[in-house]
Short mmCIF file of C-alpha atoms and ligand atoms in Angstrom, two decimals:
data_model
loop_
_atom_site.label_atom_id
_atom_site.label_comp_id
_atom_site.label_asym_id
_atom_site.label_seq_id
_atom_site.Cartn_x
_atom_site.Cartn_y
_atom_site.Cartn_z
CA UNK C 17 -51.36 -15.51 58.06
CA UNK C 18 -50.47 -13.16 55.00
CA UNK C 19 -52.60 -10.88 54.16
CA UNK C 20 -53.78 -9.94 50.50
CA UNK C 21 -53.32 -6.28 48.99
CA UNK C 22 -56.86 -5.62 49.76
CA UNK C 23 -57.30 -2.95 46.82
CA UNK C 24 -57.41 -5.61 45.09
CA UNK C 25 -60.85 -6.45 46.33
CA UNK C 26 -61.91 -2.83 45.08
CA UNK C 27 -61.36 -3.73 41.48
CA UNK C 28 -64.55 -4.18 39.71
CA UNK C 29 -65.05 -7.56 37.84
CA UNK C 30 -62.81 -7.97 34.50
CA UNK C 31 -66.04 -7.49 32.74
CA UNK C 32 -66.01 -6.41 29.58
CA UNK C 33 -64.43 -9.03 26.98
CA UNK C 34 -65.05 -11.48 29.39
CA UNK C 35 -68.93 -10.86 28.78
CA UNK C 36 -68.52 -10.15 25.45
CA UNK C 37 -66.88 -13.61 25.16
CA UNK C 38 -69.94 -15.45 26.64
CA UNK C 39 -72.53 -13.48 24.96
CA UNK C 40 -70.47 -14.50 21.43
CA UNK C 41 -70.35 -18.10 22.15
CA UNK C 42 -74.20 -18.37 23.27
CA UNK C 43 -74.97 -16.60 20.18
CA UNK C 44 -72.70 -18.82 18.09
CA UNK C 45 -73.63 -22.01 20.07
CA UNK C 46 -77.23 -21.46 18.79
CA UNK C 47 -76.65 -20.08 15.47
CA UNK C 48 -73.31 -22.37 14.31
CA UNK C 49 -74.28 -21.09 10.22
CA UNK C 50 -73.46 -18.06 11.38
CA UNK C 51 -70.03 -16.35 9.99
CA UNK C 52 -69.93 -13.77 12.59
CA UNK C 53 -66.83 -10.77 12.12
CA UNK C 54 -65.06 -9.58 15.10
CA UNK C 55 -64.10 -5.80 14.97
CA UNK C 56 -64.32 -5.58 18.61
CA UNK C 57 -60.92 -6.08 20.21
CA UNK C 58 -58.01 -4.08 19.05
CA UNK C 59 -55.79 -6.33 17.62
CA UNK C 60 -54.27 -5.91 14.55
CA UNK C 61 -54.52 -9.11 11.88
CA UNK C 62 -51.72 -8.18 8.95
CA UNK C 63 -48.04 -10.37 9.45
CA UNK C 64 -45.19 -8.86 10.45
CA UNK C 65 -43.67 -6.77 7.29
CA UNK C 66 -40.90 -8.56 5.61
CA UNK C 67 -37.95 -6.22 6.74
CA UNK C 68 -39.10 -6.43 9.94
CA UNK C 69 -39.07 -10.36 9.94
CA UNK C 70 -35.48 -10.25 8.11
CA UNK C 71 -34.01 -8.69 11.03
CA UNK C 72 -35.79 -10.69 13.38
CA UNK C 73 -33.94 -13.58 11.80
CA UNK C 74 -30.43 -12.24 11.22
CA UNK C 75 -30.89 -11.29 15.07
CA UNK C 76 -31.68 -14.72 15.80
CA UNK C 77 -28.69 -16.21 13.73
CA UNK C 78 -26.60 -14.09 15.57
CA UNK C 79 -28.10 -15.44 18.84
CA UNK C 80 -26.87 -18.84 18.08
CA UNK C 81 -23.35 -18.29 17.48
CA UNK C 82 -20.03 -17.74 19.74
CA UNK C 83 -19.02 -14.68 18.41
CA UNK C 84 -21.88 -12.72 18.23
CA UNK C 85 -23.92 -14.14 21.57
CA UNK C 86 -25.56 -11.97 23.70
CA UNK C 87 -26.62 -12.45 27.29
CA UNK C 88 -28.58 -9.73 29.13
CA UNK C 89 -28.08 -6.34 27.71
CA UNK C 90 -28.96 -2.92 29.04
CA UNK C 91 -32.20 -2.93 30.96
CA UNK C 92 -32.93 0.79 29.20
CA UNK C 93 -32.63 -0.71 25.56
CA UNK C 94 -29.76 -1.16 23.57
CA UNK C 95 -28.08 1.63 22.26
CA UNK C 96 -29.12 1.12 18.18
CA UNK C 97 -32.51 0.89 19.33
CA UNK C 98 -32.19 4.33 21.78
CA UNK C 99 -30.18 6.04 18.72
CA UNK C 100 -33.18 5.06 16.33
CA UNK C 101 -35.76 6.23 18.30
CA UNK C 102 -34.41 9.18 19.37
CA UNK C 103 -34.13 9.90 15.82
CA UNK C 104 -37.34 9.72 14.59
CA UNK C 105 -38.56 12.26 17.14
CA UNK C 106 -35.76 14.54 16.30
CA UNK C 107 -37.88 14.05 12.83
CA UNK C 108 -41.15 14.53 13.97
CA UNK C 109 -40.02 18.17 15.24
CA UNK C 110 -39.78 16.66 19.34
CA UNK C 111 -36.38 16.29 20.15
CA UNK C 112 -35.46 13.71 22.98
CA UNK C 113 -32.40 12.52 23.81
CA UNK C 114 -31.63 8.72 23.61
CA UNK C 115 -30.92 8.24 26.76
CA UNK C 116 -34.42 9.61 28.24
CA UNK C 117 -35.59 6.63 26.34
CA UNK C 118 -36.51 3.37 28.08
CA UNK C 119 -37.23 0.54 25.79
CA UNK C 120 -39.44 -1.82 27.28
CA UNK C 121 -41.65 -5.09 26.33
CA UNK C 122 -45.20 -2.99 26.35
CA UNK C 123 -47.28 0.12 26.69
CA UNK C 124 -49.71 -1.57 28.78
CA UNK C 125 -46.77 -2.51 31.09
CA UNK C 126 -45.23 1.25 31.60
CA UNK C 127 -48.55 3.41 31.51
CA UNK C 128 -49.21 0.38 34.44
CA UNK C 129 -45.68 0.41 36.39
CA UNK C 130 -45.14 4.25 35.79
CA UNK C 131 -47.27 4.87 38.92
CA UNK C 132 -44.87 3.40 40.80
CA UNK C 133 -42.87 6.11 40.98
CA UNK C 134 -45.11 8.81 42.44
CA UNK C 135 -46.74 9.14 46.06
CA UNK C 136 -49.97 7.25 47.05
CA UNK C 137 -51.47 10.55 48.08
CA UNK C 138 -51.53 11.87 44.59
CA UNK C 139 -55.08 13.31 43.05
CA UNK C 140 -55.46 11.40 39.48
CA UNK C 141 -57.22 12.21 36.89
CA UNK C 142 -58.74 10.34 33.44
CA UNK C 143 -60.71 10.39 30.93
CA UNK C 144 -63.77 9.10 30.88
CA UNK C 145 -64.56 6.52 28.77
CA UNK C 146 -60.82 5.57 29.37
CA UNK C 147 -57.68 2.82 28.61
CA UNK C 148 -58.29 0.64 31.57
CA UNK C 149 -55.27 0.47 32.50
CA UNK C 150 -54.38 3.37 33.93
CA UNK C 151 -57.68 3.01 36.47
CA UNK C 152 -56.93 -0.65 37.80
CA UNK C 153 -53.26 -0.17 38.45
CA UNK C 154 -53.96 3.64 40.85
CA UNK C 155 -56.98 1.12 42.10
CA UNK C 156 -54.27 -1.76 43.23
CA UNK C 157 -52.01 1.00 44.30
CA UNK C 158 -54.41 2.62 46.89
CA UNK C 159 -54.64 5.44 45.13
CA UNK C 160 -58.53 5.42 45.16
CA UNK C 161 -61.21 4.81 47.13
CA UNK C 162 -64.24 1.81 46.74
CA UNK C 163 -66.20 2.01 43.39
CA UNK C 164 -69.91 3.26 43.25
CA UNK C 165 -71.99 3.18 40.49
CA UNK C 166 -68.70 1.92 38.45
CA UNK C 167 -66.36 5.13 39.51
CA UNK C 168 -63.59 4.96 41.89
CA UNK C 169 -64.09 7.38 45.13
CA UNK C 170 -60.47 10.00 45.01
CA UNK C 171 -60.34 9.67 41.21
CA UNK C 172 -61.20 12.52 39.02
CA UNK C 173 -62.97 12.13 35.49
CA UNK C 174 -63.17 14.31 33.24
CA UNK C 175 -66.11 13.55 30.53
CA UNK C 176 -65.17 13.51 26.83
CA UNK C 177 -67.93 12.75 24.83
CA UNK C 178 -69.81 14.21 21.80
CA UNK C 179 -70.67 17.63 23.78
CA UNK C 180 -67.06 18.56 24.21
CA UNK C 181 -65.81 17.16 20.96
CA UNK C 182 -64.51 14.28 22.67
CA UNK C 183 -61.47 16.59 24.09
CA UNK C 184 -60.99 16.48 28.03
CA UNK C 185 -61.95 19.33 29.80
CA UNK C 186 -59.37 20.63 32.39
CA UNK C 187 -60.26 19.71 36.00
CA UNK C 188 -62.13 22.06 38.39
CA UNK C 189 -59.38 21.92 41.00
CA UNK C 190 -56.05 20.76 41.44
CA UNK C 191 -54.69 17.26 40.56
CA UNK C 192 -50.68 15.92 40.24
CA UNK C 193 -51.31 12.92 37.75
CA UNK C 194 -52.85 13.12 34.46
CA UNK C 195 -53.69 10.13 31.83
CA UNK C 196 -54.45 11.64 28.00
CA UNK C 197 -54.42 9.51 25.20
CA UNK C 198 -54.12 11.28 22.13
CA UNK C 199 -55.41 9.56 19.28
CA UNK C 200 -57.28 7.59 21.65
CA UNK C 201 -58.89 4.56 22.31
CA UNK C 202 -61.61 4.30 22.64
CA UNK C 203 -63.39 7.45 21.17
CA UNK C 204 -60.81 7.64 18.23
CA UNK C 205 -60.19 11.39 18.72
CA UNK C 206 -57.39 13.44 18.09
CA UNK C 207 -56.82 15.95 20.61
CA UNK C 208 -56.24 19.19 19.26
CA UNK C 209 -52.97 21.20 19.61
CA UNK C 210 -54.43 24.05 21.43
CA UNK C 211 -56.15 21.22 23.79
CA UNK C 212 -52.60 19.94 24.48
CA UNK C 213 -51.31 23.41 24.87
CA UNK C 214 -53.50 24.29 27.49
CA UNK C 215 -52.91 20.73 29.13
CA UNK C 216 -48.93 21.73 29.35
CA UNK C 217 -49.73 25.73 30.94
CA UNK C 218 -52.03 23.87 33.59
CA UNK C 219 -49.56 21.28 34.54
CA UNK C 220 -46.86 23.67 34.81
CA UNK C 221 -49.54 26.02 37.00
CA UNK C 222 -50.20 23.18 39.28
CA UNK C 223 -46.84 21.26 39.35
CA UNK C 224 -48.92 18.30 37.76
CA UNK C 225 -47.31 15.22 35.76
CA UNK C 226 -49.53 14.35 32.51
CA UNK C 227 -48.93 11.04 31.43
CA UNK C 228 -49.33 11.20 27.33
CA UNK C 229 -50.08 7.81 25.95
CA UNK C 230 -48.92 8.02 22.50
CA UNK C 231 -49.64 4.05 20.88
CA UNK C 232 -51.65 5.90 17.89
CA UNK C 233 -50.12 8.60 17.01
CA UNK C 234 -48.46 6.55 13.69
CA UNK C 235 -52.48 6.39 12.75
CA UNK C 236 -52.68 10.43 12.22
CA UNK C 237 -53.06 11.21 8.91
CA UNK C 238 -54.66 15.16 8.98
CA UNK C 239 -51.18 17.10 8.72
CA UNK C 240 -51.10 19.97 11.62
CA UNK C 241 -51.85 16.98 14.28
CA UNK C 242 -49.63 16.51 17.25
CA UNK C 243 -48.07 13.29 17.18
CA UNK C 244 -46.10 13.83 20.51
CA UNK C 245 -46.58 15.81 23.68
CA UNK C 246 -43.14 16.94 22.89
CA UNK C 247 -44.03 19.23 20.15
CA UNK C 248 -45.48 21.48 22.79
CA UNK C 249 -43.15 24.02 24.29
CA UNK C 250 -42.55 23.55 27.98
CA UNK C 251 -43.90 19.90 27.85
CA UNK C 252 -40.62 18.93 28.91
CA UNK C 253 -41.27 19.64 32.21
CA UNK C 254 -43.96 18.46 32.82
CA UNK C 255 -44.78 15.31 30.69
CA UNK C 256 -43.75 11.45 30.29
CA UNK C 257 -44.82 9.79 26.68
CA UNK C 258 -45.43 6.05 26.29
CA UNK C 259 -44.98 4.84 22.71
CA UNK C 260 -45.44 1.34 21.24
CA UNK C 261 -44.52 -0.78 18.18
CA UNK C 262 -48.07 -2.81 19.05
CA UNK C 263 -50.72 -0.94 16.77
CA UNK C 264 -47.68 0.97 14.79
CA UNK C 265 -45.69 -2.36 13.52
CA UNK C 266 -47.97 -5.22 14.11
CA UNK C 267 -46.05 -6.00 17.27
CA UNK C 268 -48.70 -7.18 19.70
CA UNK C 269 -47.40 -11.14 20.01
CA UNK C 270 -43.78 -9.50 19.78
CA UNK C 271 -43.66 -6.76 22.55
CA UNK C 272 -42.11 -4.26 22.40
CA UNK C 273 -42.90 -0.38 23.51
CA UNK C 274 -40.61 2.60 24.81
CA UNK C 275 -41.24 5.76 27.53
CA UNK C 276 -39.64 8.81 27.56
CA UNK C 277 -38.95 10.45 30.79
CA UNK C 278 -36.92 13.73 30.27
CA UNK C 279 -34.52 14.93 32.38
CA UNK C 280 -35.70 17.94 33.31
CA UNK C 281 -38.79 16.25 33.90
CA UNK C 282 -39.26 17.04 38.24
CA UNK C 283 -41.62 16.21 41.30
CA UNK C 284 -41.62 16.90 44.84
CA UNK C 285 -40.25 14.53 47.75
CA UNK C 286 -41.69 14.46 50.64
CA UNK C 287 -39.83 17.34 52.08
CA UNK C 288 -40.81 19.36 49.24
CA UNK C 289 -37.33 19.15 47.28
CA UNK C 290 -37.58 18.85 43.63
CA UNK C 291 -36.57 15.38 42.18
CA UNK C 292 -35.97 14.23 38.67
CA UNK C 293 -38.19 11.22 37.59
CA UNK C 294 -35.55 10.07 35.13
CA UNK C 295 -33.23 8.99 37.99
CA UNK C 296 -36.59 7.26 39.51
CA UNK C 297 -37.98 5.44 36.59
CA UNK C 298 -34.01 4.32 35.83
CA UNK C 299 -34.14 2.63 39.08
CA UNK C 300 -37.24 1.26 38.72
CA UNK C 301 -36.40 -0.67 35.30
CA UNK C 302 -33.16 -1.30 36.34
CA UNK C 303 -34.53 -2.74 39.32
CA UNK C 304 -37.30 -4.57 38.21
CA UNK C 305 -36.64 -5.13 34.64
CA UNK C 306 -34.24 -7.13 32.41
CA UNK C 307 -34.71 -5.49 29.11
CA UNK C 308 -36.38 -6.46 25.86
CA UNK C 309 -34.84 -9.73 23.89
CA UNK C 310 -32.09 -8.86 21.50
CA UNK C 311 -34.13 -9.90 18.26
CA UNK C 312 -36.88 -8.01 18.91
CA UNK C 313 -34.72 -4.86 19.58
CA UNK C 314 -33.37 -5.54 16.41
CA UNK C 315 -36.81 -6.03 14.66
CA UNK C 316 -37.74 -2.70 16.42
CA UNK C 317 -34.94 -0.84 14.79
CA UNK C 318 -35.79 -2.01 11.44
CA UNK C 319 -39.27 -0.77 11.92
CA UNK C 320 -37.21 3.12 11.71
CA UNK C 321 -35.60 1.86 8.61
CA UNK C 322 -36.09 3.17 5.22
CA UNK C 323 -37.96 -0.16 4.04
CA UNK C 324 -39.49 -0.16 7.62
CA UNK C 325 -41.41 2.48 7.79
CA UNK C 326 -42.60 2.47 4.17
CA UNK C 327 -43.97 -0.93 5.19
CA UNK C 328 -45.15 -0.48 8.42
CA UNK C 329 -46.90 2.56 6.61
CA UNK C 330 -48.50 0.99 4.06
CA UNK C 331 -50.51 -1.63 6.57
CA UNK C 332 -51.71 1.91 8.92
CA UNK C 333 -53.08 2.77 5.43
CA UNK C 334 -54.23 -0.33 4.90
CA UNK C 335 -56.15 -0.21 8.49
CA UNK C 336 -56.84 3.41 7.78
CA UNK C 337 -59.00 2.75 4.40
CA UNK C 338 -60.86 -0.16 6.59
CA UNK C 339 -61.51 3.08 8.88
CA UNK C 340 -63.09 4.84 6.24
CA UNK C 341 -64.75 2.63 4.93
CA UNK C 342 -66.71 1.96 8.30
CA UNK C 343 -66.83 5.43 8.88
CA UNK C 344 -68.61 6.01 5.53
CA UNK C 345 -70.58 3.51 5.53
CA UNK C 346 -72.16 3.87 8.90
CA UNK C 347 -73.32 7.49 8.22
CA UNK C 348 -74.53 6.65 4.65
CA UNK C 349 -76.57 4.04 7.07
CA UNK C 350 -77.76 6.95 9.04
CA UNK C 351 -75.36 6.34 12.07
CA UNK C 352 -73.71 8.92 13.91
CA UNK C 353 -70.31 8.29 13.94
CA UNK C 354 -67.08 9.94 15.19
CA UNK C 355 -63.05 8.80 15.47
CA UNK C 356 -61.82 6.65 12.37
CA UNK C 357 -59.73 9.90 10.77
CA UNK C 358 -56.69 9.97 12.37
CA UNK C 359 -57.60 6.48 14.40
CA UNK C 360 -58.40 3.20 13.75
CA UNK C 361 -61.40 3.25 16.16
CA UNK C 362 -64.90 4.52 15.39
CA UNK C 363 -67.26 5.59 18.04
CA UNK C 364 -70.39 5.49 17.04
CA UNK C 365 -73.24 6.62 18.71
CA UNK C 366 -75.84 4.31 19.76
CA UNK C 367 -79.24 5.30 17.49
CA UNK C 368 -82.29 5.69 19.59
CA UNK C 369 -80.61 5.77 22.90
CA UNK C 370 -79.66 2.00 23.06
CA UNK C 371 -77.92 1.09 25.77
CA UNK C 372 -74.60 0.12 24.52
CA UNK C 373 -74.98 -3.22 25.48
CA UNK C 374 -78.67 -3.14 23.85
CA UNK C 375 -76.59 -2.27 20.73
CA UNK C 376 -74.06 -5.01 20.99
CA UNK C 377 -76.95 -7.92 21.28
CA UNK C 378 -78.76 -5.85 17.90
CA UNK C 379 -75.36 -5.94 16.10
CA UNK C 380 -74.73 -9.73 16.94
CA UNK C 381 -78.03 -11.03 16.19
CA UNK C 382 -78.69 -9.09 13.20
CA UNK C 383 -75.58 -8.55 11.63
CA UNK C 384 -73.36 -11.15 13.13
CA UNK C 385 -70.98 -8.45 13.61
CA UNK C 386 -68.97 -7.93 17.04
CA UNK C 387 -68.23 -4.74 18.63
CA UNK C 388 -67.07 -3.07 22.18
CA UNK C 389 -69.62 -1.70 24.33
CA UNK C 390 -69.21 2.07 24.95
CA UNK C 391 -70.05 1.24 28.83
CA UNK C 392 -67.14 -1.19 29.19
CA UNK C 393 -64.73 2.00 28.96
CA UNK C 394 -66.41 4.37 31.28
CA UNK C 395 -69.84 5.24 32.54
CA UNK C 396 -69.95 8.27 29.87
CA UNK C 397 -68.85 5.43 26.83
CA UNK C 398 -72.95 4.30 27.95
CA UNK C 399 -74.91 5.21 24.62
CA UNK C 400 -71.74 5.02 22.63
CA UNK C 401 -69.92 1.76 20.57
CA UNK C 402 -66.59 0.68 19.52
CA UNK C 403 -65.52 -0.59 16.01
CA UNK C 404 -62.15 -1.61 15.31
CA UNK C 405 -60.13 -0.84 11.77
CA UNK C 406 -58.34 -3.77 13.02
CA UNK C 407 -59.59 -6.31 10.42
CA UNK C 408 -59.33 -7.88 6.73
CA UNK C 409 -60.82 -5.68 4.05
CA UNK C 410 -63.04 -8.26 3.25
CA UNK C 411 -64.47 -8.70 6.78
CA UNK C 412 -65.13 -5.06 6.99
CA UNK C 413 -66.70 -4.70 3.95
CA UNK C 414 -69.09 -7.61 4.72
CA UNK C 415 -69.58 -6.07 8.23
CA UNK C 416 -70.34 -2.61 6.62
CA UNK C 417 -72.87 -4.37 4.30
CA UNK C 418 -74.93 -6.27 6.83
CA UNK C 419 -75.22 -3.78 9.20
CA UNK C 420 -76.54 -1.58 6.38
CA UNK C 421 -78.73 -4.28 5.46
CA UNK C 422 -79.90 -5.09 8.76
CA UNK C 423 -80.56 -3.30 11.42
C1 PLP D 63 -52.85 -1.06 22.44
C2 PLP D 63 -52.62 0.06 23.36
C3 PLP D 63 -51.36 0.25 23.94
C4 PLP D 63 -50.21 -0.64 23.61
O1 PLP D 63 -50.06 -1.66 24.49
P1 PLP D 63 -48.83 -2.66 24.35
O2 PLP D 63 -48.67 -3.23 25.71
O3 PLP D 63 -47.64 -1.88 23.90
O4 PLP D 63 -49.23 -3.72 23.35
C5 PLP D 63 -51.18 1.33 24.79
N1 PLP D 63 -52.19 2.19 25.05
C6 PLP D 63 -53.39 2.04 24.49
C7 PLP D 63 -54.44 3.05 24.77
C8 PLP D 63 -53.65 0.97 23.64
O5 PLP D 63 -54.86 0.83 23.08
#
């Protein structure tokens, strides 16, 4: 008889969109007049920009003729693609090299697999509330133990919430993996470059790897922010970045994403050698992984053109002013509100203590506007909610109304 990876069966229920799902459709099921606006899930709504489409059509073109065919390229990413990106950090002030890049078809996909690579006896940490993602995938793993009270027994969180300015607090002891996501999702904070200073000093204390999730950091528009772990001196050793052309480009049906693993980048085997990850991670795409479709590389590149960026810029602004406008409307309403500045999520806090789910059914019902429940991100996300930039101006400025209205 085969047996099933029984972490499996330690994975609390898919819960969250799920029940927000039903609860919508009840609602809507009884009230069908209603025009209810969804700023819950993070999914951005503009079309691809037209550069980006242009090259995703010349690279098809080229797909379907003799001479300029292509069957599977390099699993890493094909060089223009490498080159490009490598570039634009060598811009942003973070120098990589291109061939520490590894192109792939997702974020969600590398901050999952990356775990691979490391020991099941590891100590990791998160934030909490946190990206899902990097829980589930140490839960399948075996890297924790059984959930109680919705945490995972051998998994350290660290709080982030209003108290601490929404910045995670170093751990009391040791740990060897570390998740940050910096601007982050959910809480919409940025975390400050001192924060990510002193995140670099302790993993280089306590031979730790910190695991920098990157997918916002096109949404930063303060000047003096960190945009990648990079920037910080020594990070080198000690840090892995996952960047994606999702939230940046409008790429979330498309797919595409890239990690960078320096070289100098090192762990310990289990006879207490140091070993470079690069040469790891290579083998695990290479082993696992057949690269990202030729098109989309190309539609990738032309998001680092000249006409590329100033596109894919103007829809951040574009999600950036629906930010504000939530942002400022919600604490002309008398709403607490933090995130939205330099990320297109705001966290707001719940008014009266409301249970975050309490919220939700209020915001529905009275508003006919859908959110995320804080609580569906973490047991400290309870008392807190999610809005999404991710919308059409005139579906946030309705939401903003009604809920000013309304509630
Ligand atoms: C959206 C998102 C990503 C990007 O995921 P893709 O698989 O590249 O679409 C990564 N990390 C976080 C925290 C996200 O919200």
């Amino acid at each position: 008889m085969a047996q099933i990876n029984s972490h499996y069966q330690k994975l609390q229920a898919g819960y969250l969109f799920p029940e927000i799902g039903r609860r919508v459709r009840a609602f809507a099921a009884e009230h069908p007049e209603a025009k209810i606006i969804r700023l819950g899930i993070g999914d951005v709504v503009l079309p691809l920009p037209e550069p980006i489409v242009a090259a995703l059509k010349t690279a098809s073109e080229e797909m379907g003729r003799r001479e300029s065919f292509k069957g599977y390229g390099p699993e890493q990413g094909y060089d223009f693609l490498l080159n490009a990106i490598a570039a634009h950090y060598q811009r942003q002030g973070a120098p990589v090299e291109a061939d520490e890049v590894f192109v792939s078809d997702g974020s969600k996909c590398d901050t999952a697999n990356i775990q691979e690579i490391f020991a099941t006896q590891n100590v990791v940490a998160v934030t909490d509330p946190v990206y899902p993602v990097y829980v589930d995938t140490n839960v399948m793993a075996g890297r924790t133990g059984p959930a109680e009270a919705g945490r995972y027994g051998n998994l350290v969180y660290l709080p982030t919430t209003a108290e601490n300015g929404f910045d995670p607090p170093l751990p009391q002891g040791k740990v060897d993996i570390v998740y940050l996501c910096s601007p982050n999702n959910p809480t919409g904070a940025v975390m400050p470059r001192a924060s990510l200073e002193k995140w670099v000093r302790y993993a280089r204390e306590n031979e730790a790897v910190l695991l920098f999730d990157a997918a916002y950091e096109a949404f930063i528009r303060e000047p003096g922010h960190v945009h990648s772990i990079y920037e910080i001196e020594g990070a080198r050793e000690v840090a892995i970045e996952f960047r994606s052309f999702s939230k940046t480009a409008g790429f979330t049906g498309v797919r595409c994403a890239y990690t960078v693993v320096p070289k100098s980048l090192k762990a310990r085997n289990d006879k207490g050698e140091l070993v470079g990850l690069h040469g790891l991670w290579l083998r695990r795409q290479t082993t696992k992984f057949n690269g990202v479709s030729y098109p989309i590389q190309k539609a990738a590149e032309a998001v680092f053109s000249p006409e590329g960026q100033k596109a894919v810029e103007a829809n951040i602004a574009y999600y950036m002013e629906n930010a504000r406008i939530i942002r400022e409307g919600l604490t002309t309403a008398g709403f607490t509100v933090y995130g939205g500045v330099n990320a297109p999520y705001i966290w707001l806090k719940t008014p009266d203590n409301q249970s975050s789910w309490d919220f939700f059914d209020k915001l529905l019902h009275k508003a006919n506007v859908v959110g995320t429940p804080g609580a569906g991100f973490g047991s400290c996300g309870e008392g807190y909610f999610r809005l999404s930039a991710f919308g059409f101006r005139e579906n946030v400025e309705e939401a903003v109304r009604r809920i000013r209205q309304g509630l």
